[in-house]
Coordinates of C-alpha atoms in Angstrom, one line a residue:
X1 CA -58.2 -44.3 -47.1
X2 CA -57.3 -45.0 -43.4
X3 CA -54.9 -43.0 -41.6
X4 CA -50.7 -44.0 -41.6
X5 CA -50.5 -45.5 -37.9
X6 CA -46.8 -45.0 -36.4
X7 CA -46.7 -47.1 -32.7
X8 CA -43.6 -44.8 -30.8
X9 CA -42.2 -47.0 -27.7
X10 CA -40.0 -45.3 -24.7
X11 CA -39.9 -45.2 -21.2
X12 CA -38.6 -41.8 -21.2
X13 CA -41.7 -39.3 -21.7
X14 CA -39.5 -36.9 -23.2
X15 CA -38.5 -38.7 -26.0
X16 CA -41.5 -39.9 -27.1
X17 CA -42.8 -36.1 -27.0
X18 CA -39.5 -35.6 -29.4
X19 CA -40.6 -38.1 -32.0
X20 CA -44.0 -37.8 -32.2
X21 CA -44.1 -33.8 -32.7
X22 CA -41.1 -34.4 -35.3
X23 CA -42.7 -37.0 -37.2
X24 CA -46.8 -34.8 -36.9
X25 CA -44.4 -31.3 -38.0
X26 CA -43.8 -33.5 -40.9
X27 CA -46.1 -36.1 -41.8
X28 CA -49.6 -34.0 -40.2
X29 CA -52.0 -36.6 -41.4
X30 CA -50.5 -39.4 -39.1
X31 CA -52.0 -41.2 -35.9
X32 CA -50.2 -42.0 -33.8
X33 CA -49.9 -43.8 -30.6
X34 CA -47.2 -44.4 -27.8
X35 CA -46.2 -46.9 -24.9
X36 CA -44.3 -46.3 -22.6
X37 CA -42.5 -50.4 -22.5
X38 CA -42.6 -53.5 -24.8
X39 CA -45.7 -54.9 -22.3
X40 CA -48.2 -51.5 -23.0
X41 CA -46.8 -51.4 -26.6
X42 CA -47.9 -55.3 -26.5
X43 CA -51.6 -54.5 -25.9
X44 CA -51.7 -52.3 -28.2
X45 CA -50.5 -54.3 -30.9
X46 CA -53.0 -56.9 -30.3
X47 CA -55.8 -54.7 -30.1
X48 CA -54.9 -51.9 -33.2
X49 CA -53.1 -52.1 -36.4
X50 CA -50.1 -49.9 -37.3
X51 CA -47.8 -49.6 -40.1
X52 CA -44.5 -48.9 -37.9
X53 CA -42.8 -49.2 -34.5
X54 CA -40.4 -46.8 -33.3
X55 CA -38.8 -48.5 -30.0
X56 CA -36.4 -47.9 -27.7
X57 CA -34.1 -51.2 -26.8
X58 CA -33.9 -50.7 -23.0
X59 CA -37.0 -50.4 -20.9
X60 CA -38.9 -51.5 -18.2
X61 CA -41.3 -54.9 -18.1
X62 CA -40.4 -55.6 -21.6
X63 CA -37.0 -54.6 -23.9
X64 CA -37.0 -53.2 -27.3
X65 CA -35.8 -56.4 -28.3
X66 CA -38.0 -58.7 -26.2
X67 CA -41.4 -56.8 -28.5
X68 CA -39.1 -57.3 -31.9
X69 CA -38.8 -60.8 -31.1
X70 CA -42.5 -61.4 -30.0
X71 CA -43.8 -59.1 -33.1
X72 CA -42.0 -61.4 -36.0
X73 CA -43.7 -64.6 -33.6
X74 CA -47.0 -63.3 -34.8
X75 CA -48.2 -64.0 -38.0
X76 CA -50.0 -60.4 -38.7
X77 CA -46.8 -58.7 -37.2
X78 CA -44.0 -61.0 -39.2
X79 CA -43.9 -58.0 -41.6
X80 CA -44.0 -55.2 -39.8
X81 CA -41.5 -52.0 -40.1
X82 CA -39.8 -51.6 -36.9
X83 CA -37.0 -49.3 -36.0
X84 CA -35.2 -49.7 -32.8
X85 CA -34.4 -46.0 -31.8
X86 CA -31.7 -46.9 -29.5
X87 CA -28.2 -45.5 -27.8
X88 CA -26.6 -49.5 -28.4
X89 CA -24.9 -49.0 -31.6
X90 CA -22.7 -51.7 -31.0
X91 CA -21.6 -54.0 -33.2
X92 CA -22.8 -56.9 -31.0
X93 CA -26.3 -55.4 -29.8
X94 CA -26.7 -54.9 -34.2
X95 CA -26.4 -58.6 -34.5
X96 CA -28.7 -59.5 -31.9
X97 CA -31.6 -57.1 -33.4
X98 CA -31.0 -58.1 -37.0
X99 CA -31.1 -61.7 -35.9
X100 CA -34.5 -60.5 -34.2
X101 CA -35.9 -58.9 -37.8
X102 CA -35.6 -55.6 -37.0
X103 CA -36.2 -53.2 -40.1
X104 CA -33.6 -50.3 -39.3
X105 CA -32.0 -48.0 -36.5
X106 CA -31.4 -44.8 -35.3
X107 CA -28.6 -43.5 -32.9
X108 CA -29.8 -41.5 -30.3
X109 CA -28.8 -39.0 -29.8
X110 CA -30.8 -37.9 -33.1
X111 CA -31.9 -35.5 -35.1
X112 CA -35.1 -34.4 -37.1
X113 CA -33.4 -35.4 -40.1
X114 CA -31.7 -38.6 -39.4
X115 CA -35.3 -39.7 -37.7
X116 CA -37.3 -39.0 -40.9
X117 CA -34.8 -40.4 -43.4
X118 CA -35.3 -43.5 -41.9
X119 CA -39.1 -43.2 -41.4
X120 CA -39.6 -42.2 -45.1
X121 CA -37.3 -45.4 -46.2
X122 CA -39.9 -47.2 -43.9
X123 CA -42.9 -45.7 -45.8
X124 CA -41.1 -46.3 -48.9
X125 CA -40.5 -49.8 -48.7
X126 CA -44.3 -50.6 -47.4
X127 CA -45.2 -48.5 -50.1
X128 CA -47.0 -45.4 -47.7
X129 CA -45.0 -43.0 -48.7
X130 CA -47.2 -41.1 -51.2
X131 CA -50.3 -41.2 -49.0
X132 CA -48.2 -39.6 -45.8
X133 CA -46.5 -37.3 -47.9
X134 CA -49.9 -35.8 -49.3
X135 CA -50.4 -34.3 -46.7
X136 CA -47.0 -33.2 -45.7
X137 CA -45.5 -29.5 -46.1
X138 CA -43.8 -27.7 -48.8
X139 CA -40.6 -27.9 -46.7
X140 CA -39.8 -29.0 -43.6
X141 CA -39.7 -27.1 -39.9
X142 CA -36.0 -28.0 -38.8
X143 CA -33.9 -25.1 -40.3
X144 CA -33.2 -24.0 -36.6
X145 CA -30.2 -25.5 -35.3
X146 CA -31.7 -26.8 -31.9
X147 CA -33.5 -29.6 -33.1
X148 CA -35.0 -31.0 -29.9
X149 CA -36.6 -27.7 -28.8
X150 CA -38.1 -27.1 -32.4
X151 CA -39.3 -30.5 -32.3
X152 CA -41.4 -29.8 -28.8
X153 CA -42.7 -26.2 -30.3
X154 CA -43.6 -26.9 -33.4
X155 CA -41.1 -24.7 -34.5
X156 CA -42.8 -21.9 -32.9
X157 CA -40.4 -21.3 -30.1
X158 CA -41.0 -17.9 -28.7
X159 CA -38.2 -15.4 -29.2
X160 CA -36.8 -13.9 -25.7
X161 CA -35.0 -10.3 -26.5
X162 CA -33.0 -10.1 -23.5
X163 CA -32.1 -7.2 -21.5
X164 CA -29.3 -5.4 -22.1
X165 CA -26.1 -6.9 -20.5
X166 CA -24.5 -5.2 -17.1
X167 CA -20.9 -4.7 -17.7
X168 CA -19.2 -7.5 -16.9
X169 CA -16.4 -8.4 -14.0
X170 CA -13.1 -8.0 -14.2
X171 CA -12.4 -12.2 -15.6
X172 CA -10.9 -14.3 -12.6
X173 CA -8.4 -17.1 -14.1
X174 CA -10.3 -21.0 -13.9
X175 CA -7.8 -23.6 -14.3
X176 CA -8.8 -26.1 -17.1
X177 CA -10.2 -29.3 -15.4
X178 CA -8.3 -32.4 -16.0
X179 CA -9.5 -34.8 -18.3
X180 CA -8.2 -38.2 -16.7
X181 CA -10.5 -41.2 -16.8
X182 CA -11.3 -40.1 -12.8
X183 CA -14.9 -39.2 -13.0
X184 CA -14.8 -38.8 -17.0
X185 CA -17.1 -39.9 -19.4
X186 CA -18.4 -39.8 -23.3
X187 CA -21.3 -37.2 -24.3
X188 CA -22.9 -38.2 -27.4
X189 CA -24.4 -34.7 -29.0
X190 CA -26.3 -34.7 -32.4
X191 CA -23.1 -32.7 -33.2
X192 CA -20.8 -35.1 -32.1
X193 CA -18.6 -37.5 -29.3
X194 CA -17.0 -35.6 -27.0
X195 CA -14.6 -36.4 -23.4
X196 CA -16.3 -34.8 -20.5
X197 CA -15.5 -34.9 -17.0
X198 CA -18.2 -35.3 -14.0
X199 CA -17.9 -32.5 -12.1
X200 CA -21.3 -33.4 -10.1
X201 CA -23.8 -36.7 -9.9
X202 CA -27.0 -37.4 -8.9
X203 CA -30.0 -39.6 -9.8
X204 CA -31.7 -36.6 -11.9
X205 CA -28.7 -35.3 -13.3
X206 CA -25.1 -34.5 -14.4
X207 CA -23.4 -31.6 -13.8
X208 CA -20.3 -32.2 -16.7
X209 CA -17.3 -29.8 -18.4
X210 CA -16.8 -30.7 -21.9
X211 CA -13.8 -28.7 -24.8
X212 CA -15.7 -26.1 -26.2
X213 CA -15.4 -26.5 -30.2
X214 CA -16.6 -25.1 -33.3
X215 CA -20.6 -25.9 -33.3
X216 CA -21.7 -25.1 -29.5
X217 CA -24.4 -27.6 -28.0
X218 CA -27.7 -26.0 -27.7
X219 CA -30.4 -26.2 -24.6
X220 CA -32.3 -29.5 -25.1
X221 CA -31.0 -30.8 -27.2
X222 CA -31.1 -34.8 -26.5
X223 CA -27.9 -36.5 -25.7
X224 CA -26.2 -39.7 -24.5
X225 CA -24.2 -40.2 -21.7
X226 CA -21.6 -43.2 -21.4
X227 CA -20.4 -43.7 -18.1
X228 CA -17.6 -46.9 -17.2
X229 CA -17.4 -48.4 -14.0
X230 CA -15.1 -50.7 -12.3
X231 CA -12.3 -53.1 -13.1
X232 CA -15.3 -55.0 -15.3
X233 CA -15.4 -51.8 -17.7
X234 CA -19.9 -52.0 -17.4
X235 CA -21.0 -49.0 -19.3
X236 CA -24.4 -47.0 -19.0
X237 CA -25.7 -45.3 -22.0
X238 CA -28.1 -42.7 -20.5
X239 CA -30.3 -40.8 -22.4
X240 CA -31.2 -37.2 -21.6
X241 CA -30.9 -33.7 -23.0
X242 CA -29.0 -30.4 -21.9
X243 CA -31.0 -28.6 -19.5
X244 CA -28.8 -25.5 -18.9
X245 CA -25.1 -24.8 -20.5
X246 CA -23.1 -21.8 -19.2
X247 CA -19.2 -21.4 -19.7
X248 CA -16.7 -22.6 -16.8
X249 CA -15.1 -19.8 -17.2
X250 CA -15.8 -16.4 -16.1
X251 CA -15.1 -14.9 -20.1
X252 CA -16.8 -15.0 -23.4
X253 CA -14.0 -16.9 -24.9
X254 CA -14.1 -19.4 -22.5
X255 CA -12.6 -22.7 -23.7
X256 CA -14.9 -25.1 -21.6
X257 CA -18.3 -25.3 -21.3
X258 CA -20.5 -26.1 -18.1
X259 CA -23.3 -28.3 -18.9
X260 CA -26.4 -29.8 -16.8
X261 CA -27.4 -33.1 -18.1
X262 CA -30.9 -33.9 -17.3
X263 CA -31.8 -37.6 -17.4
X264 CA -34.7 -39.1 -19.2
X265 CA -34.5 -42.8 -18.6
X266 CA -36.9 -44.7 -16.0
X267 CA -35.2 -48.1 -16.3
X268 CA -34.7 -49.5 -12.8
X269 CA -31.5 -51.0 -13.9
X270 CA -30.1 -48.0 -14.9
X271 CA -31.1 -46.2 -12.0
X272 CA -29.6 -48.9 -9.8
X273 CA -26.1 -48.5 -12.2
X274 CA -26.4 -45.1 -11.4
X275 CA -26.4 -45.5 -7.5
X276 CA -23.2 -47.6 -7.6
X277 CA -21.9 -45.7 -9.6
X278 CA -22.8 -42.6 -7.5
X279 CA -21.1 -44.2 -4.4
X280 CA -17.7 -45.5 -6.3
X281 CA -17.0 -42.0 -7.5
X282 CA -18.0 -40.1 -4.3
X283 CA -15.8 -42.9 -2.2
X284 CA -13.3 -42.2 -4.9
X285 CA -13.5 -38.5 -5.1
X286 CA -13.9 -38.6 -8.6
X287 CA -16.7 -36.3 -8.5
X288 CA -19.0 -34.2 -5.8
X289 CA -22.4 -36.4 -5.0
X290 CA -25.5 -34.5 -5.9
X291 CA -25.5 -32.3 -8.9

C-alpha cells in the first residue's frame, strides 16, 4: 500500500518545519511534501497526488484561499481534505473559506495536539486513519510543555545544566509599563490572549512586555501578534515564535515579562503594514524604532 501523502503550505520556513516534524513524530510512515505559496503548492498538485493540504491563508503569489478555491475547480481535487492553518479566525474570513470547501482549521498559534486532532479527523473521514496509525507510536512525543521546540527536536532537545547562579544584585525598582492602546497590541500564545505593549519594532522583530500569569510562555513557542493601526482600525496578524523571554524586572518575582518576538512571515504586504506601521508609532512615540 502507497504511502499517506500530507502537502504542508507556508511561506514562513519555520512553520512548515513545525508541522511536518509534529505530524513525522507522530504518523512516521508519512510523505510528505511542502510549498512555500498556493503557486509552488499548485505544481505540485498537478504533478503528485496527496491525501491532505495543510495551508496557510496569507501568502505570497497565491493565498490560502486562492489554492482552496482552485483545488474544489478540479475534478480530482473536488474532494480533497484541506485544512487552512491560519491566524484569521474571524467570523467573516470562516465564511469565506467554508464557502470555498475547506475541510477544517487550526488557530495558530497551535499546538501538537490541536494540529493532530484535526489531522486524525482528516484521516478518519477519508478513511486513512488505520494505515497511518500502523505505523505510529505507543504514545505520543509532546508531554513537554514547549511544544514548538519539541516539535523541531524530535523531542530530543538536549538538556543544558547551567552553572551555578552568582549572587544576585541588590533589586532596583522598575515601574510597571503602562498598558494604554499607545504602542499596545494582542499576543496570541498556545496558552492564551494576552495585552502587551511594544516596547521596540523592527522588520525582524518585537521587542514586547506582557502580565506575567500562572503558565509562563516558553522559548519558541509559535505565537501571533495583532497589531491596529490608524483611525481605519487595519489589523496585522503576524506569525512568529518567542525567541528570548527574560523578566522586566530586575527580581525573580517579577510581575512582567520581557519578550522578543521573532517574525516568521514573508508576505510583502505584511512587511509593507509593518513599515507604516513602524513610522506611525516612531512619529508617535509609541514605541523605540528598531528592536
Amino acid at each position: 500500500m502507497s504511502k499517506v501523502s500530507v502537502l504542508v503550505v507556508d511561506d514562513a520556513s519555520f512553520i512548515r518545519d513545525l508541522i511536518k516534524n509534529c505530524l513525522r513524530n507522530y504518523f512516521p510512515g508519512i510523505r510528505i511534501e511542502d510549498a512555500v505559496n498556493g503557486r509552488k503548492a499548485q505544481t505540485l498538485l498537478t504533478r503528485e497526488s496527496f491525501d491532505l493540504v495543510l495551508c496557510d491563508w496569507e501568502m505570497p503569489e497565491m493565498s490560502g484561499l486562492e489554492l482552496l478555491s482552485w483545488c474544489r475547480e478540479q475534478d480530482q481535487l473536488k474532494t480533497l481534505p484541506f485544512i487552512m492553518v491560519t491566524s484569521r479566525g474571524d467570523k467573516e474570513n470562516v465564511i469565506q473559506a467554508i464557502q470555498a470547501g475547506v475541510s477544517d482549521f487550526v488557530s495558530k498559534p497551535f499546538t501538537n495536539e490541536q494540529l493532530l486532532s484535526k489531522v486524525k479527523k482528516a484521516f478518519t473521514k477519508a478513511g486513512l486513519l488505520d494505515s497511518v496509525m500502523a505505523s505510529a507510536p505507543t504514545r505520543m512525543n509532546s508531554a513537554f510543555g514547549n511544544d514548538s521546540l519539541n516539535a523541531l527536536t524530535g523531542g530530543k532537545a538536549q538538556v543544558v545544566t547551567p552553572a551555578p547562579a552568582a549572587p544576585a544584585p541588590r533589586p532596583v525598582p522598575v515601574p510597571a509599563p503602562a498598558l494604554t492602546s499607545r504602542g499596545q497590541g494582542q499576543l496570541r500564545l498556545p496558552s492564551g490572549t494576552q495585552a502587551c505593549v511594544i516596547k521596540a519594532l523592527s522588520l525582524k522583530e518585537a521587542l514586547l512586555v506582557v502580565r506575567r500569569g500562572e503558565v509562563l510562555p516558553q522559548v519558541l513557542d509559535s505565537a501571533v501578534l495583532d497589531l491596529e493601526q490608524g483611525e481605519s482600525a487595519e489589523v496585522a496578524r503576524l506569525n512568529g515564535y518567542l525567541h528570548a523571554i527574560v523578566a522586566y524586572e530586575p527580581k525573580p518575582d517579577s510581575a512582567w515579562l520581557q519578550l522578543t518576538f521573532r517574525f516568521v512571515d514573508q508576505d510583502a504586504d505584511k512587511m509593507n503594514y509593518l513599515s507604516r506601521l513602524i513610522a506611525h508609532g516612531t512619529a508617535q512615540k509609541h514605541f523605540v524604532p528598531g528592536a
